[in-house]
């Protein structure tokens, strides 16, 4: 359920795009440095966004690094910094518990895959949980509450979304006071948006397999083609969340990442919502983000 | 004290026009209307105060210390629900619930609401407000909708419903335009309006 939070690259200035890519690569290198290959394998855009939001210093340092996709030419990446360390640890913890969740839920070949993922992430998780015990217990508690709600087949959309949103909002807890509240609200509503958008995206699969889907349950859907008014109310509730996230975002101190984070909130997320609701959303690949070519502006 | 120019995000050499433009832009962004019922309204209010002070300081110093008075924006933050005389006819517990919601004491408000015997329009409205503050926007909308259905003439309920429907997006920073076709008045609309007006004038001859 990751990778929903991306900028619209064609609307970024080139220097901001290069910076964003440096942050993406920086997080990848940080994951590699701390958690090895298993860490790198779970890199995703959402945690790049998180590390940019957690950035408190006015600027960031850069260094040149080699990696597998950039074997022949060193790439400019963000040097290791506290927000990257935090985001890397959090993403390992979340990925591990998601895999554990899958292990409990799935049967057959999928169960085998989940088991392999747990094993693959096991050592990295132990290290990350030791470094971030608060986030670890938070994730555990939230995901347990979430699976309880799922098992109870709860009819509300907000109740499960609330748990996932709180899971993400916890990441704000280390920030300083006035901006902590704003960051918390921002992360809460981004988390809520991700959860609901992901539920909509999985609607077809979940209905086919008969597993719990909060959107299907809330609007009593039985087929993937939701009526227009259902789509409209999902759109409205997502838009309100984005508005509240944006209002909170404006109260955060300005950092060097502002052009990118601004783009994500005002353009990237609304675009994602449109794509998801129209059924044209495509999950991002595992490649280093590339600048869009001329004439290919996503229209 | 912080540098007033930094607060407005401009350089010391900015012209008077640039100062005014930067101030207006920021005042629009942190306008109370954008933070109605938002749990962060107090932070926005502080920010607004800071901007007003910075603008005042700059204009005053540019007039060589003349008493420039407060030229700033003076929109009031009439925070939340008035809960005044209009609601006295209703259940007296509602006033208490309103103030609990406004103070951010959501758990207490929820307890009070649960213990209310009647489920009238105002109860639904307050329940919606509670959920809105929590960020449970979908549930909030259901309650607001119920309140409006029960008492369609109440402006407060209708306003709350339209707010939670997300149609009135408060402020769009970037000028690239939203991805979806959203209403608004652009140059084409204006041209069409002009053409219509022209035709009508011609027709009256």
Coordinates of C-alpha atoms in Angstrom, one line a residue, chain A:
Chain A
X1 CA 0.0 0.0 0.0
X2 CA 3.0 2.3 -0.5
X3 CA 4.1 4.8 -3.0
X4 CA 1.0 6.9 -3.3
X5 CA 2.6 10.1 -2.2
X6 CA 4.6 11.4 -5.2
X7 CA 5.3 14.8 -6.7
X8 CA 4.2 15.7 -10.2
X9 CA 7.6 15.7 -11.7
X10 CA 6.6 17.8 -14.8
X11 CA 5.6 20.7 -12.5
X12 CA 8.8 20.8 -10.6
X13 CA 11.7 23.0 -11.4
X14 CA 14.7 21.0 -12.6
X15 CA 16.8 21.9 -9.6
X16 CA 14.0 20.9 -7.3
X17 CA 13.5 17.6 -9.1
X18 CA 17.3 16.9 -8.9
X19 CA 17.0 17.6 -5.2
X20 CA 14.1 15.2 -4.8
X21 CA 16.0 12.5 -6.6
X22 CA 19.0 13.1 -4.3
X23 CA 16.7 12.6 -1.3
X24 CA 15.3 9.4 -2.8
X25 CA 18.8 8.1 -3.4
X26 CA 19.9 9.4 0.0
X27 CA 17.2 7.4 1.7
X28 CA 18.1 4.3 -0.3
X29 CA 21.8 4.7 0.7
X30 CA 20.8 5.3 4.3
X31 CA 18.7 2.1 4.2
X32 CA 21.6 0.2 2.7
X33 CA 24.1 1.6 5.2
X34 CA 21.9 0.7 8.2
X35 CA 20.0 -2.4 7.1
X36 CA 21.8 -3.8 4.1
X37 CA 20.0 -5.2 1.0
X38 CA 16.8 -6.0 2.8
X39 CA 16.5 -2.4 3.8
X40 CA 17.0 -1.2 0.3
X41 CA 14.4 -3.5 -1.1
X42 CA 11.6 -1.7 0.8
X43 CA 12.5 1.9 -0.3
X44 CA 9.4 3.8 -1.3
X45 CA 8.2 7.3 -2.1
X46 CA 6.0 7.8 1.0
X47 CA 9.0 7.7 3.3
X48 CA 11.0 10.0 1.1
X49 CA 8.1 12.5 1.7
X50 CA 8.3 11.8 5.4
X51 CA 12.0 12.5 5.6
X52 CA 11.6 15.8 3.8
X53 CA 8.9 16.8 6.3
X54 CA 11.1 15.8 9.2
X55 CA 13.9 18.0 7.9
X56 CA 14.6 20.8 10.3
X57 CA 17.8 22.2 9.2
X58 CA 17.7 25.0 6.6
X59 CA 19.8 23.0 4.1
X60 CA 21.1 19.5 3.4
X61 CA 24.5 18.2 2.5
X62 CA 25.3 16.3 -0.6
X63 CA 27.8 13.7 -1.6
X64 CA 28.5 11.5 -4.6
X65 CA 27.8 7.8 -4.4
X66 CA 27.8 4.8 -6.7
X67 CA 25.0 2.3 -6.7
X68 CA 23.8 -0.6 -9.0
X69 CA 21.6 1.5 -11.3
X70 CA 24.3 4.2 -11.3
X71 CA 27.3 2.0 -11.6
X72 CA 29.2 3.9 -14.2
X73 CA 28.5 7.5 -13.1
X74 CA 28.4 8.5 -9.5
X75 CA 25.1 10.1 -8.5
X76 CA 24.6 13.2 -6.3
X77 CA 22.7 12.0 -3.2
X78 CA 21.8 13.6 0.1
X79 CA 24.4 12.9 2.8
X80 CA 23.2 10.9 5.8
X81 CA 21.2 13.0 8.2
X82 CA 18.8 12.5 11.1
X83 CA 15.6 12.7 9.1
X84 CA 16.8 10.0 6.7
X85 CA 17.9 7.8 9.6
X86 CA 14.5 8.1 11.2
X87 CA 12.5 7.6 8.0
X88 CA 14.7 4.5 7.1
X89 CA 14.1 3.0 10.6
X90 CA 10.3 3.7 10.4
X91 CA 10.0 2.2 7.0
X92 CA 11.7 -1.0 8.0
X93 CA 9.5 -1.4 11.1
X94 CA 6.3 -0.8 9.1
X95 CA 7.3 -3.1 6.3
X96 CA 8.1 -5.9 8.7
X97 CA 4.8 -5.6 10.5
X98 CA 2.9 -5.5 7.2
X99 CA 4.6 -8.7 6.3
X100 CA 3.7 -10.3 9.6
X101 CA 0.1 -9.1 9.0
X102 CA 0.1 -10.8 5.6
X103 CA 1.5 -14.0 7.2
X104 CA -1.5 -14.1 9.5
X105 CA -4.0 -13.3 6.8
X106 CA -3.0 -15.4 3.8
X107 CA -3.0 -19.0 2.8
X108 CA -1.0 -21.2 0.5
X109 CA 1.6 -19.8 -1.8
X110 CA 1.0 -16.2 -0.6
X111 CA 1.7 -17.4 3.0
X112 CA 5.0 -18.8 1.9
X113 CA 5.9 -15.5 0.3
X114 CA 4.9 -13.6 3.4
X115 CA 7.0 -16.0 5.5
X116 CA 10.0 -15.3 3.2
X117 CA 9.5 -11.6 3.6
X118 CA 9.4 -11.8 7.4
X119 CA 12.6 -13.8 7.3
X120 CA 14.2 -11.4 4.8
X121 CA 13.4 -8.4 7.0
X122 CA 13.9 -10.0 10.4
X123 CA 17.4 -8.9 11.2
X124 CA 16.8 -5.4 9.9
X125 CA 13.7 -5.1 11.9
X126 CA 15.4 -6.1 15.1
X127 CA 17.9 -3.3 14.6
X128 CA 15.3 -0.8 13.7
X129 CA 13.0 -1.7 16.6
X130 CA 15.9 -1.2 19.0
X131 CA 16.6 2.3 17.6
X132 CA 13.0 3.4 17.5
X133 CA 11.1 1.5 20.2
X134 CA 8.3 4.1 20.4
X135 CA 7.4 3.8 16.8
X136 CA 7.7 0.0 17.0
X137 CA 5.1 -0.3 19.8
X138 CA 2.9 2.3 18.1
X139 CA 2.8 0.3 14.8
X140 CA 2.2 -2.9 16.6
X141 CA -0.7 -1.5 18.5
X142 CA -2.3 0.3 15.5
X143 CA -2.0 -2.7 13.2
X144 CA -3.5 -4.9 15.9
X145 CA -6.4 -2.5 16.4
X146 CA -6.8 -2.4 12.6
X147 CA -7.0 -6.2 12.2
X148 CA -9.5 -6.3 15.1
X149 CA -11.7 -3.8 13.2
X150 CA -11.3 -5.8 10.0
X151 CA -12.2 -9.0 11.8
X152 CA -15.3 -7.3 13.2
X153 CA -16.2 -6.3 9.7
X154 CA -16.8 -2.7 10.9
X155 CA -19.1 -0.6 8.7
X156 CA -17.4 2.8 9.3
X157 CA -14.8 4.1 6.8
X158 CA -13.3 6.5 9.3
X159 CA -12.7 4.0 12.1
X160 CA -10.1 1.8 10.3
X161 CA -8.7 4.9 8.5
X162 CA -8.2 6.5 11.9
X163 CA -5.9 3.8 13.1
X164 CA -3.7 3.9 10.0
X165 CA -3.7 7.7 10.1
X166 CA -2.6 7.7 13.8
X167 CA 0.1 5.2 12.9
X168 CA 1.6 7.7 10.5
X169 CA 0.9 10.8 12.7
X170 CA 3.1 9.3 15.4
X171 CA 6.1 10.2 13.3
X172 CA 5.5 13.8 14.3
X173 CA 6.0 13.1 18.0
X174 CA 9.7 14.1 17.9
X175 CA 9.2 17.5 16.4
X176 CA 9.2 20.7 18.6
X177 CA 6.0 22.1 19.9
X178 CA 4.1 24.5 17.7
X179 CA 5.1 22.7 14.5
X180 CA 4.5 19.3 16.1
X181 CA 0.7 19.8 16.1
X182 CA 0.7 21.0 12.5
X183 CA 2.9 18.1 11.4
X184 CA 0.7 15.7 13.2
X185 CA -2.5 16.9 11.5
X186 CA -0.7 16.9 8.1
X187 CA 0.5 13.3 8.6
X188 CA -2.9 12.2 10.0
X189 CA -4.7 13.4 6.9
X190 CA -2.1 12.1 4.5
X191 CA -2.3 8.7 6.2
X192 CA -6.1 8.8 6.0
X193 CA -5.9 9.7 2.3
X194 CA -3.5 6.8 1.6
X195 CA -5.7 4.3 3.5
X196 CA -8.9 5.2 1.7
X197 CA -7.3 5.5 -1.7
X198 CA -5.6 2.2 -1.2
X199 CA -8.9 0.6 -0.2
X200 CA -10.6 2.0 -3.4
X201 CA -7.7 0.7 -5.4
X202 CA -8.1 -2.8 -4.0
X203 CA -11.9 -2.8 -4.4
X204 CA -11.9 -5.3 -7.3
X205 CA -9.5 -7.8 -5.8
X206 CA -11.1 -7.7 -2.4
X207 CA -14.6 -8.2 -3.8
X208 CA -13.4 -11.1 -5.9
X209 CA -11.6 -12.8 -3.0
X210 CA -14.3 -11.9 -0.5
X211 CA -11.8 -10.2 1.9
X212 CA -12.6 -7.1 4.0
X213 CA -12.6 -3.8 2.2
X214 CA -13.6 -0.6 4.2
X215 CA -15.0 1.2 1.1
X216 CA -17.1 -1.8 0.0
X217 CA -18.3 -2.2 3.5
X218 CA -19.2 1.4 4.1
X219 CA -21.1 1.9 0.9
X220 CA -22.4 -1.7 0.7
X221 CA -20.8 -2.3 -2.7
X222 CA -21.1 -5.6 -4.4
X223 CA -19.3 -4.9 -7.7
X224 CA -16.3 -2.9 -8.7
X225 CA -18.3 -0.4 -10.7
X226 CA -19.3 1.9 -7.9
X227 CA -22.3 4.2 -8.6
X228 CA -21.4 7.9 -9.3
X229 CA -22.7 9.2 -6.0
X230 CA -20.5 6.8 -4.0
X231 CA -17.5 7.9 -6.1
X232 CA -18.4 11.5 -5.4
X233 CA -18.7 11.1 -1.7
X234 CA -15.3 9.3 -1.6
X235 CA -13.8 12.1 -3.6
X236 CA -15.3 14.7 -1.3
X237 CA -14.0 13.1 1.8
X238 CA -10.6 12.7 0.3
X239 CA -10.6 16.3 -0.9
X240 CA -11.5 17.5 2.6
X241 CA -8.6 15.6 4.0
X242 CA -6.2 17.1 1.5
X243 CA -7.5 20.6 2.4
X244 CA -6.9 20.0 6.1
X245 CA -3.5 18.6 5.3
X246 CA -2.7 21.7 3.2
X247 CA -3.9 24.0 5.9
X248 CA -1.6 22.3 8.4
X249 CA 1.3 22.3 5.9
X250 CA 1.1 26.1 5.6
X251 CA 1.8 26.3 9.3
X252 CA 5.1 24.4 9.2
X253 CA 8.4 26.2 9.1
X254 CA 9.8 26.7 5.6
X255 CA 12.6 24.2 4.8
X256 CA 14.8 23.7 1.7
X257 CA 12.3 21.0 0.7
X258 CA 9.4 23.3 0.4
X259 CA 9.1 23.4 -3.4
X260 CA 8.9 19.6 -3.5
X261 CA 6.6 19.1 -0.5
X262 CA 4.3 21.8 -1.7
X263 CA 4.1 20.2 -5.1
X264 CA 3.3 16.8 -3.5
X265 CA 0.5 18.2 -1.4
X266 CA -1.1 20.6 -3.9
X267 CA -0.6 18.7 -7.1
X268 CA 0.8 15.2 -6.5
X269 CA -1.8 13.9 -4.0
X270 CA -4.9 15.5 -5.8
X271 CA -3.6 13.9 -9.0
X272 CA -3.2 10.5 -7.3
X273 CA -6.8 10.8 -6.0
X274 CA -8.1 11.5 -9.5
X275 CA -6.2 8.6 -11.0
X276 CA -7.3 6.2 -8.3
X277 CA -11.0 7.2 -8.6
X278 CA -10.8 7.0 -12.4
X279 CA -9.2 3.6 -12.2
X280 CA -6.1 4.8 -14.1
X281 CA -3.7 4.8 -11.2
X282 CA -0.5 2.9 -11.7
X283 CA 1.9 2.0 -8.8
X284 CA 5.4 3.4 -9.2
X285 CA 8.1 1.1 -10.4
X286 CA 11.3 0.4 -8.5
X287 CA 13.4 2.8 -10.6
X288 CA 15.2 6.0 -9.7
X289 CA 12.8 8.7 -10.6
X290 CA 13.5 10.2 -14.0
X291 CA 12.7 13.6 -15.3
X292 CA 9.8 13.6 -17.7
X293 CA 10.6 14.1 -21.4
X294 CA 9.4 17.1 -23.3
X295 CA 5.9 16.6 -24.6
X296 CA 5.1 13.9 -22.1
X297 CA 3.6 16.0 -19.3
X298 CA 1.1 13.5 -17.9
X299 CA -1.9 15.1 -19.6

